[in-house]
Amino acid sequence: MGKNAKKRNRAGILLPVAALAAGLLWAGNFTLSLTELTVSSASLPAAFDGFRIALVTDLHGRTFGPDNDWLVEKLTAARPDLIALAGDIADEESDLQELSRLLPRLAAIAPCYYVTGNHEWRMENRKQWFELLKNCGITRLENSFVTLSRGEDRVILAGVDDPNGPADQKTPGQLLEEIHEASPQAYTMVLCHRNDQLERFARLGADLVLSGHAHGGVVRLPLIGAVFGTHYEFFPDYTAGLYKMGKTTLAVSRGLGGSRRIPIRIANQPEIPVITLRTGETETRESR
């Protein structure tokens, strides 16, 4: 076989392999999955049995389909009662004009509550971002909490700003102390961007913590899971799914986008976890 024939054979093999790799990389970054999670607790009031929360994190301004239609369609199909925007929805390079078209569409699906992530505090135009959220009908929980009602039953939804925010901001401990003083027996959910706060919120008595930040470990390997942590450590914990400590459950999303330093994801499809709350014995169940 001549040299030209060998080159043609190699090209005939490499081109399909390269096309397959490119297709997998695109699918792993620009397609969406819904992950159904169930969290049960004896503390949950009966009226909130079946309450569904869509957890949206780490979008980093990425778009899914024309005008983010794929993202809106996925969230609409999930039928959430509440959309939790747990930080890094925007970052330093995000197009606020594009996000201004997305946010009202999210607010039309279900009530939306937002907390900051680490990247949003790095944005030079973060004041405009915060104003945009308000104008689009998104409630920002700025180290604060709201009471959600169904009939005569109540639960608390709290939100903590990312530590990249003001140095003198209210601490999670101070916020949870306020909640326990106001509603000592209330089922308490906390939006917190950082995924490494389970031990803290277990000590503080939260029932459910909703987080992102880890990007699912960026790369995920079969049987191993996450490869990289947010501090560039190998094989971190708390990167996707449900984790439990005492009565506290942590739900972590793999997120939707990528950061400026690591913009791609490998074997780590963007996801929207949908958490269904159930009244019953304290336990967690997960299905993918």
Short mmCIF file of C-alpha atoms in Angstrom, two decimals:
data_model
loop_
_atom_site.label_atom_id
_atom_site.label_comp_id
_atom_site.label_asym_id
_atom_site.label_seq_id
_atom_site.Cartn_x
_atom_site.Cartn_y
_atom_site.Cartn_z
CA MET A 1 0.00 0.00 0.00
CA GLY A 2 1.41 3.40 -1.02
CA LYS A 3 1.90 6.37 1.27
CA ASN A 4 -1.06 8.25 -0.19
CA ALA A 5 -3.36 5.29 0.38
CA LYS A 6 -2.20 5.00 4.00
CA LYS A 7 -2.86 8.70 4.54
CA ARG A 8 -6.35 8.34 3.08
CA ASN A 9 -7.04 5.35 5.36
CA ARG A 10 -5.90 7.30 8.43
CA ALA A 11 -8.04 10.25 7.41
CA GLY A 12 -10.98 7.92 6.87
CA ILE A 13 -10.62 6.74 10.48
CA LEU A 14 -9.65 10.00 12.20
CA LEU A 15 -12.30 12.22 10.64
CA PRO A 16 -15.29 10.22 11.94
CA VAL A 17 -13.62 9.90 15.35
CA ALA A 18 -13.02 13.65 15.47
CA ALA A 19 -16.62 14.31 14.37
CA LEU A 20 -17.92 11.97 17.09
CA ALA A 21 -15.74 13.64 19.74
CA ALA A 22 -16.93 17.09 18.65
CA GLY A 23 -20.54 15.93 18.76
CA LEU A 24 -20.14 14.48 22.24
CA LEU A 25 -18.44 17.66 23.45
CA TRP A 26 -21.25 19.80 22.06
CA ALA A 27 -23.93 17.54 23.54
CA GLY A 28 -22.14 17.60 26.91
CA ASN A 29 -22.20 21.37 27.00
CA PHE A 30 -25.30 22.56 25.15
CA THR A 31 -28.00 19.96 25.83
CA LEU A 32 -30.04 19.76 29.02
CA SER A 33 -31.16 17.06 31.42
CA LEU A 34 -33.74 17.08 34.20
CA THR A 35 -32.77 15.19 37.35
CA GLU A 36 -35.70 14.18 39.56
CA LEU A 37 -34.83 14.15 43.28
CA THR A 38 -37.11 13.44 46.23
CA VAL A 39 -36.49 14.74 49.75
CA SER A 40 -38.72 13.49 52.58
CA SER A 41 -38.94 14.96 56.05
CA ALA A 42 -41.23 14.53 59.02
CA SER A 43 -40.90 18.31 59.58
CA LEU A 44 -42.52 19.23 56.27
CA PRO A 45 -46.11 20.50 56.63
CA ALA A 46 -48.70 18.35 54.89
CA ALA A 47 -49.78 21.09 52.46
CA PHE A 48 -46.26 21.15 50.97
CA ASP A 49 -46.22 17.43 50.21
CA GLY A 50 -45.43 17.25 46.48
CA PHE A 51 -44.01 20.79 46.30
CA ARG A 52 -41.54 20.97 43.40
CA ILE A 53 -38.41 23.15 43.25
CA ALA A 54 -36.38 23.57 40.06
CA LEU A 55 -32.76 24.34 40.97
CA VAL A 56 -31.04 26.55 38.38
CA THR A 57 -27.37 27.36 38.97
CA ASP A 58 -24.15 28.35 37.23
CA LEU A 59 -25.66 29.42 33.93
CA HIS A 60 -22.80 31.92 33.48
CA GLY A 61 -24.84 33.62 30.77
CA ARG A 62 -24.81 30.57 28.50
CA THR A 63 -27.68 30.10 26.05
CA PHE A 64 -29.50 26.87 25.27
CA GLY A 65 -31.18 27.09 21.90
CA PRO A 66 -32.40 30.22 20.12
CA ASP A 67 -33.27 32.83 22.75
CA ASN A 68 -32.82 30.13 25.43
CA ASP A 69 -35.92 28.33 24.22
CA TRP A 70 -34.59 24.90 25.21
CA LEU A 71 -33.99 26.02 28.79
CA VAL A 72 -37.45 27.58 29.06
CA GLU A 73 -39.07 24.48 27.57
CA LYS A 74 -37.28 22.17 30.03
CA LEU A 75 -38.32 24.27 33.00
CA THR A 76 -41.90 24.53 31.79
CA ALA A 77 -42.06 20.74 31.37
CA ALA A 78 -40.76 20.28 34.93
CA ARG A 79 -43.89 21.98 36.37
CA PRO A 80 -42.10 23.57 39.33
CA ASP A 81 -43.88 25.40 42.11
CA LEU A 82 -40.75 27.49 42.65
CA ILE A 83 -37.53 28.18 40.73
CA ALA A 84 -34.42 28.57 42.89
CA LEU A 85 -31.67 30.57 41.15
CA ALA A 86 -28.69 29.64 43.32
CA GLY A 87 -25.97 31.90 41.98
CA ASP A 88 -23.65 32.52 39.03
CA ILE A 89 -26.58 32.99 36.67
CA ALA A 90 -24.45 35.81 35.23
CA ASP A 91 -20.72 36.47 35.27
CA GLU A 92 -18.15 39.03 34.14
CA GLU A 93 -18.71 38.29 30.45
CA SER A 94 -22.49 37.82 30.39
CA ASP A 95 -24.72 39.72 28.00
CA LEU A 96 -27.32 41.36 30.23
CA GLN A 97 -29.48 42.15 27.22
CA GLU A 98 -29.76 38.45 26.50
CA LEU A 99 -30.54 37.68 30.14
CA SER A 100 -33.17 40.42 30.16
CA ARG A 101 -35.14 38.32 27.67
CA LEU A 102 -34.72 35.10 29.66
CA LEU A 103 -35.54 36.23 33.20
CA PRO A 104 -39.18 37.32 32.62
CA ARG A 105 -39.84 33.98 30.91
CA LEU A 106 -38.57 32.15 34.00
CA ALA A 107 -40.72 34.32 36.28
CA ALA A 108 -43.74 33.44 34.15
CA ILE A 109 -43.22 29.72 34.86
CA ALA A 110 -43.09 29.94 38.67
CA PRO A 111 -42.04 32.34 41.44
CA CYS A 112 -38.26 32.82 41.20
CA TYR A 113 -35.90 33.43 44.11
CA TYR A 114 -32.23 34.30 43.65
CA VAL A 115 -28.98 34.44 45.63
CA THR A 116 -25.60 35.63 44.45
CA GLY A 117 -22.71 33.42 43.42
CA ASN A 118 -19.02 34.22 43.58
CA HIS A 119 -18.80 35.46 39.97
CA GLU A 120 -21.63 37.96 40.25
CA TRP A 121 -19.69 39.91 42.86
CA ARG A 122 -16.84 40.24 40.34
CA MET A 123 -19.09 41.90 37.76
CA GLU A 124 -18.38 45.61 37.28
CA ASN A 125 -22.02 46.03 36.24
CA ARG A 126 -23.47 44.02 39.13
CA LYS A 127 -25.70 46.93 40.22
CA GLN A 128 -27.36 46.83 36.81
CA TRP A 129 -27.64 43.05 37.16
CA PHE A 130 -29.37 43.30 40.52
CA GLU A 131 -31.73 45.96 39.15
CA LEU A 132 -32.48 43.77 36.13
CA LEU A 133 -33.45 40.86 38.38
CA LYS A 134 -35.86 43.11 40.29
CA ASN A 135 -37.38 44.56 37.12
CA CYS A 136 -37.91 41.07 35.70
CA GLY A 137 -39.87 39.85 38.72
CA ILE A 138 -37.08 37.86 40.41
CA THR A 139 -36.92 38.08 44.21
CA ARG A 140 -33.39 38.46 45.54
CA LEU A 141 -32.83 36.97 48.98
CA GLU A 142 -30.08 39.19 50.33
CA ASN A 143 -29.21 37.41 53.58
CA SER A 144 -32.94 37.40 54.21
CA PHE A 145 -35.92 35.08 54.25
CA VAL A 146 -39.54 34.87 53.17
CA THR A 147 -42.46 32.78 54.37
CA LEU A 148 -44.18 30.57 51.80
CA SER A 149 -47.80 29.63 52.45
CA ARG A 150 -50.14 26.86 51.33
CA GLY A 151 -53.45 27.10 53.08
CA GLU A 152 -52.61 27.47 56.74
CA ASP A 153 -49.23 25.73 56.46
CA ARG A 154 -45.97 27.66 56.27
CA VAL A 155 -42.33 27.00 55.35
CA ILE A 156 -39.35 29.35 55.34
CA LEU A 157 -37.19 30.07 52.30
CA ALA A 158 -33.92 31.84 53.11
CA GLY A 159 -31.02 33.00 50.98
CA VAL A 160 -27.40 33.78 51.84
CA ASP A 161 -25.18 36.01 49.75
CA ASP A 162 -21.91 34.55 48.53
CA PRO A 163 -18.83 35.20 50.72
CA ASN A 164 -17.40 37.28 47.84
CA GLY A 165 -19.96 39.91 48.84
CA PRO A 166 -19.45 42.70 51.42
CA ALA A 167 -17.16 41.79 54.30
CA ASP A 168 -19.64 43.12 56.87
CA GLN A 169 -22.66 41.22 55.53
CA LYS A 170 -24.93 39.21 57.80
CA THR A 171 -23.59 35.72 58.47
CA PRO A 172 -25.57 32.51 57.88
CA GLY A 173 -25.54 31.97 61.63
CA GLN A 174 -27.16 35.33 62.26
CA LEU A 175 -29.75 34.69 59.54
CA LEU A 176 -30.71 31.26 60.86
CA GLU A 177 -30.90 32.63 64.40
CA GLU A 178 -33.43 35.22 63.18
CA ILE A 179 -35.45 32.49 61.48
CA HIS A 180 -35.49 30.24 64.54
CA GLU A 181 -36.58 33.15 66.74
CA ALA A 182 -39.39 34.10 64.35
CA SER A 183 -40.55 30.56 63.51
CA PRO A 184 -38.94 27.99 65.82
CA GLN A 185 -40.63 24.91 64.32
CA ALA A 186 -40.71 25.95 60.65
CA TYR A 187 -39.33 23.75 57.88
CA THR A 188 -36.42 25.87 56.60
CA MET A 189 -34.92 25.86 53.11
CA VAL A 190 -31.74 27.81 52.33
CA LEU A 191 -30.40 28.95 48.97
CA CYS A 192 -26.61 29.00 49.19
CA HIS A 193 -24.39 29.07 46.10
CA ARG A 194 -21.43 27.27 47.65
CA ASN A 195 -21.67 23.49 47.76
CA ASP A 196 -19.38 22.92 50.76
CA GLN A 197 -21.64 24.22 53.54
CA LEU A 198 -23.46 21.06 54.65
CA GLU A 199 -21.70 20.82 58.02
CA ARG A 200 -22.38 24.48 58.80
CA PHE A 201 -26.08 24.37 57.94
CA ALA A 202 -26.51 21.08 59.79
CA ARG A 203 -25.21 22.81 62.92
CA LEU A 204 -27.54 25.75 62.25
CA GLY A 205 -30.61 23.54 61.93
CA ALA A 206 -31.60 24.04 58.28
CA ASP A 207 -33.78 21.33 56.75
CA LEU A 208 -32.83 21.69 53.07
CA VAL A 209 -29.93 23.52 51.40
CA LEU A 210 -29.95 24.21 47.64
CA SER A 211 -26.55 24.79 46.03
CA GLY A 212 -24.43 24.70 42.89
CA HIS A 213 -20.91 26.13 42.37
CA ALA A 214 -19.11 22.81 41.77
CA HIS A 215 -20.08 22.47 38.08
CA GLY A 216 -20.39 18.77 38.76
CA GLY A 217 -16.62 18.50 39.03
CA VAL A 218 -16.22 19.77 35.40
CA VAL A 219 -15.18 16.27 34.27
CA ARG A 220 -17.08 13.20 35.46
CA LEU A 221 -15.75 9.67 35.10
CA PRO A 222 -17.81 6.45 35.27
CA LEU A 223 -17.74 4.83 38.74
CA ILE A 224 -15.60 7.72 40.04
CA GLY A 225 -17.69 10.83 39.56
CA ALA A 226 -16.31 14.34 39.87
CA VAL A 227 -12.67 14.91 38.96
CA PHE A 228 -12.03 18.56 39.89
CA GLY A 229 -13.19 20.63 42.85
CA THR A 230 -13.82 24.36 43.02
CA HIS A 231 -10.37 24.83 44.55
CA TYR A 232 -8.79 22.61 41.86
CA GLU A 233 -8.51 19.64 44.20
CA PHE A 234 -8.98 16.15 42.77
CA PHE A 235 -12.06 13.96 43.32
CA PRO A 236 -14.10 16.33 45.50
CA ASP A 237 -17.30 15.51 47.36
CA TYR A 238 -20.62 17.39 47.32
CA THR A 239 -20.70 17.93 43.55
CA ALA A 240 -24.04 16.46 42.42
CA GLY A 241 -27.19 15.02 43.95
CA LEU A 242 -28.24 14.64 47.56
CA TYR A 243 -26.17 14.53 50.76
CA LYS A 244 -27.41 14.20 54.32
CA MET A 245 -26.17 15.14 57.79
CA GLY A 246 -28.54 14.82 60.71
CA LYS A 247 -31.87 16.31 59.67
CA THR A 248 -30.23 18.49 56.98
CA THR A 249 -30.25 17.56 53.29
CA LEU A 250 -27.98 19.26 50.78
CA ALA A 251 -29.07 19.24 47.12
CA VAL A 252 -26.28 20.15 44.67
CA SER A 253 -26.79 20.88 40.99
CA ARG A 254 -24.14 20.10 38.39
CA GLY A 255 -25.12 23.46 36.94
CA LEU A 256 -25.59 24.65 33.39
CA GLY A 257 -22.54 26.53 32.14
CA GLY A 258 -18.81 26.92 32.60
CA SER A 259 -16.57 29.51 34.21
CA ARG A 260 -14.09 31.76 32.41
CA ARG A 261 -11.16 29.57 33.51
CA ILE A 262 -12.79 26.25 32.63
CA PRO A 263 -15.49 26.95 30.04
CA ILE A 264 -16.12 23.35 28.94
CA ARG A 265 -17.61 20.28 30.61
CA ILE A 266 -16.69 16.66 29.82
CA ALA A 267 -19.09 13.73 30.38
CA ASN A 268 -21.02 16.13 32.58
CA GLN A 269 -24.24 17.18 30.89
CA PRO A 270 -25.79 20.45 32.10
CA GLU A 271 -28.69 19.71 34.42
CA ILE A 272 -31.69 21.12 36.17
CA PRO A 273 -32.41 19.16 39.36
CA VAL A 274 -36.09 19.16 40.30
CA ILE A 275 -36.58 18.46 44.01
CA THR A 276 -39.95 17.12 45.12
CA LEU A 277 -40.67 17.55 48.84
CA ARG A 278 -42.50 14.78 50.65
CA THR A 279 -43.92 14.55 54.14
CA GLY A 280 -42.82 11.45 55.99
CA GLU A 281 -39.88 9.83 57.70
CA THR A 282 -36.69 11.82 57.24
CA GLU A 283 -34.97 10.32 54.23
CA THR A 284 -33.78 11.16 50.74
CA ARG A 285 -34.44 9.36 47.50
CA GLU A 286 -32.79 9.98 44.18
CA SER A 287 -33.68 8.95 40.65
CA ARG A 288 -31.85 9.92 37.46
#
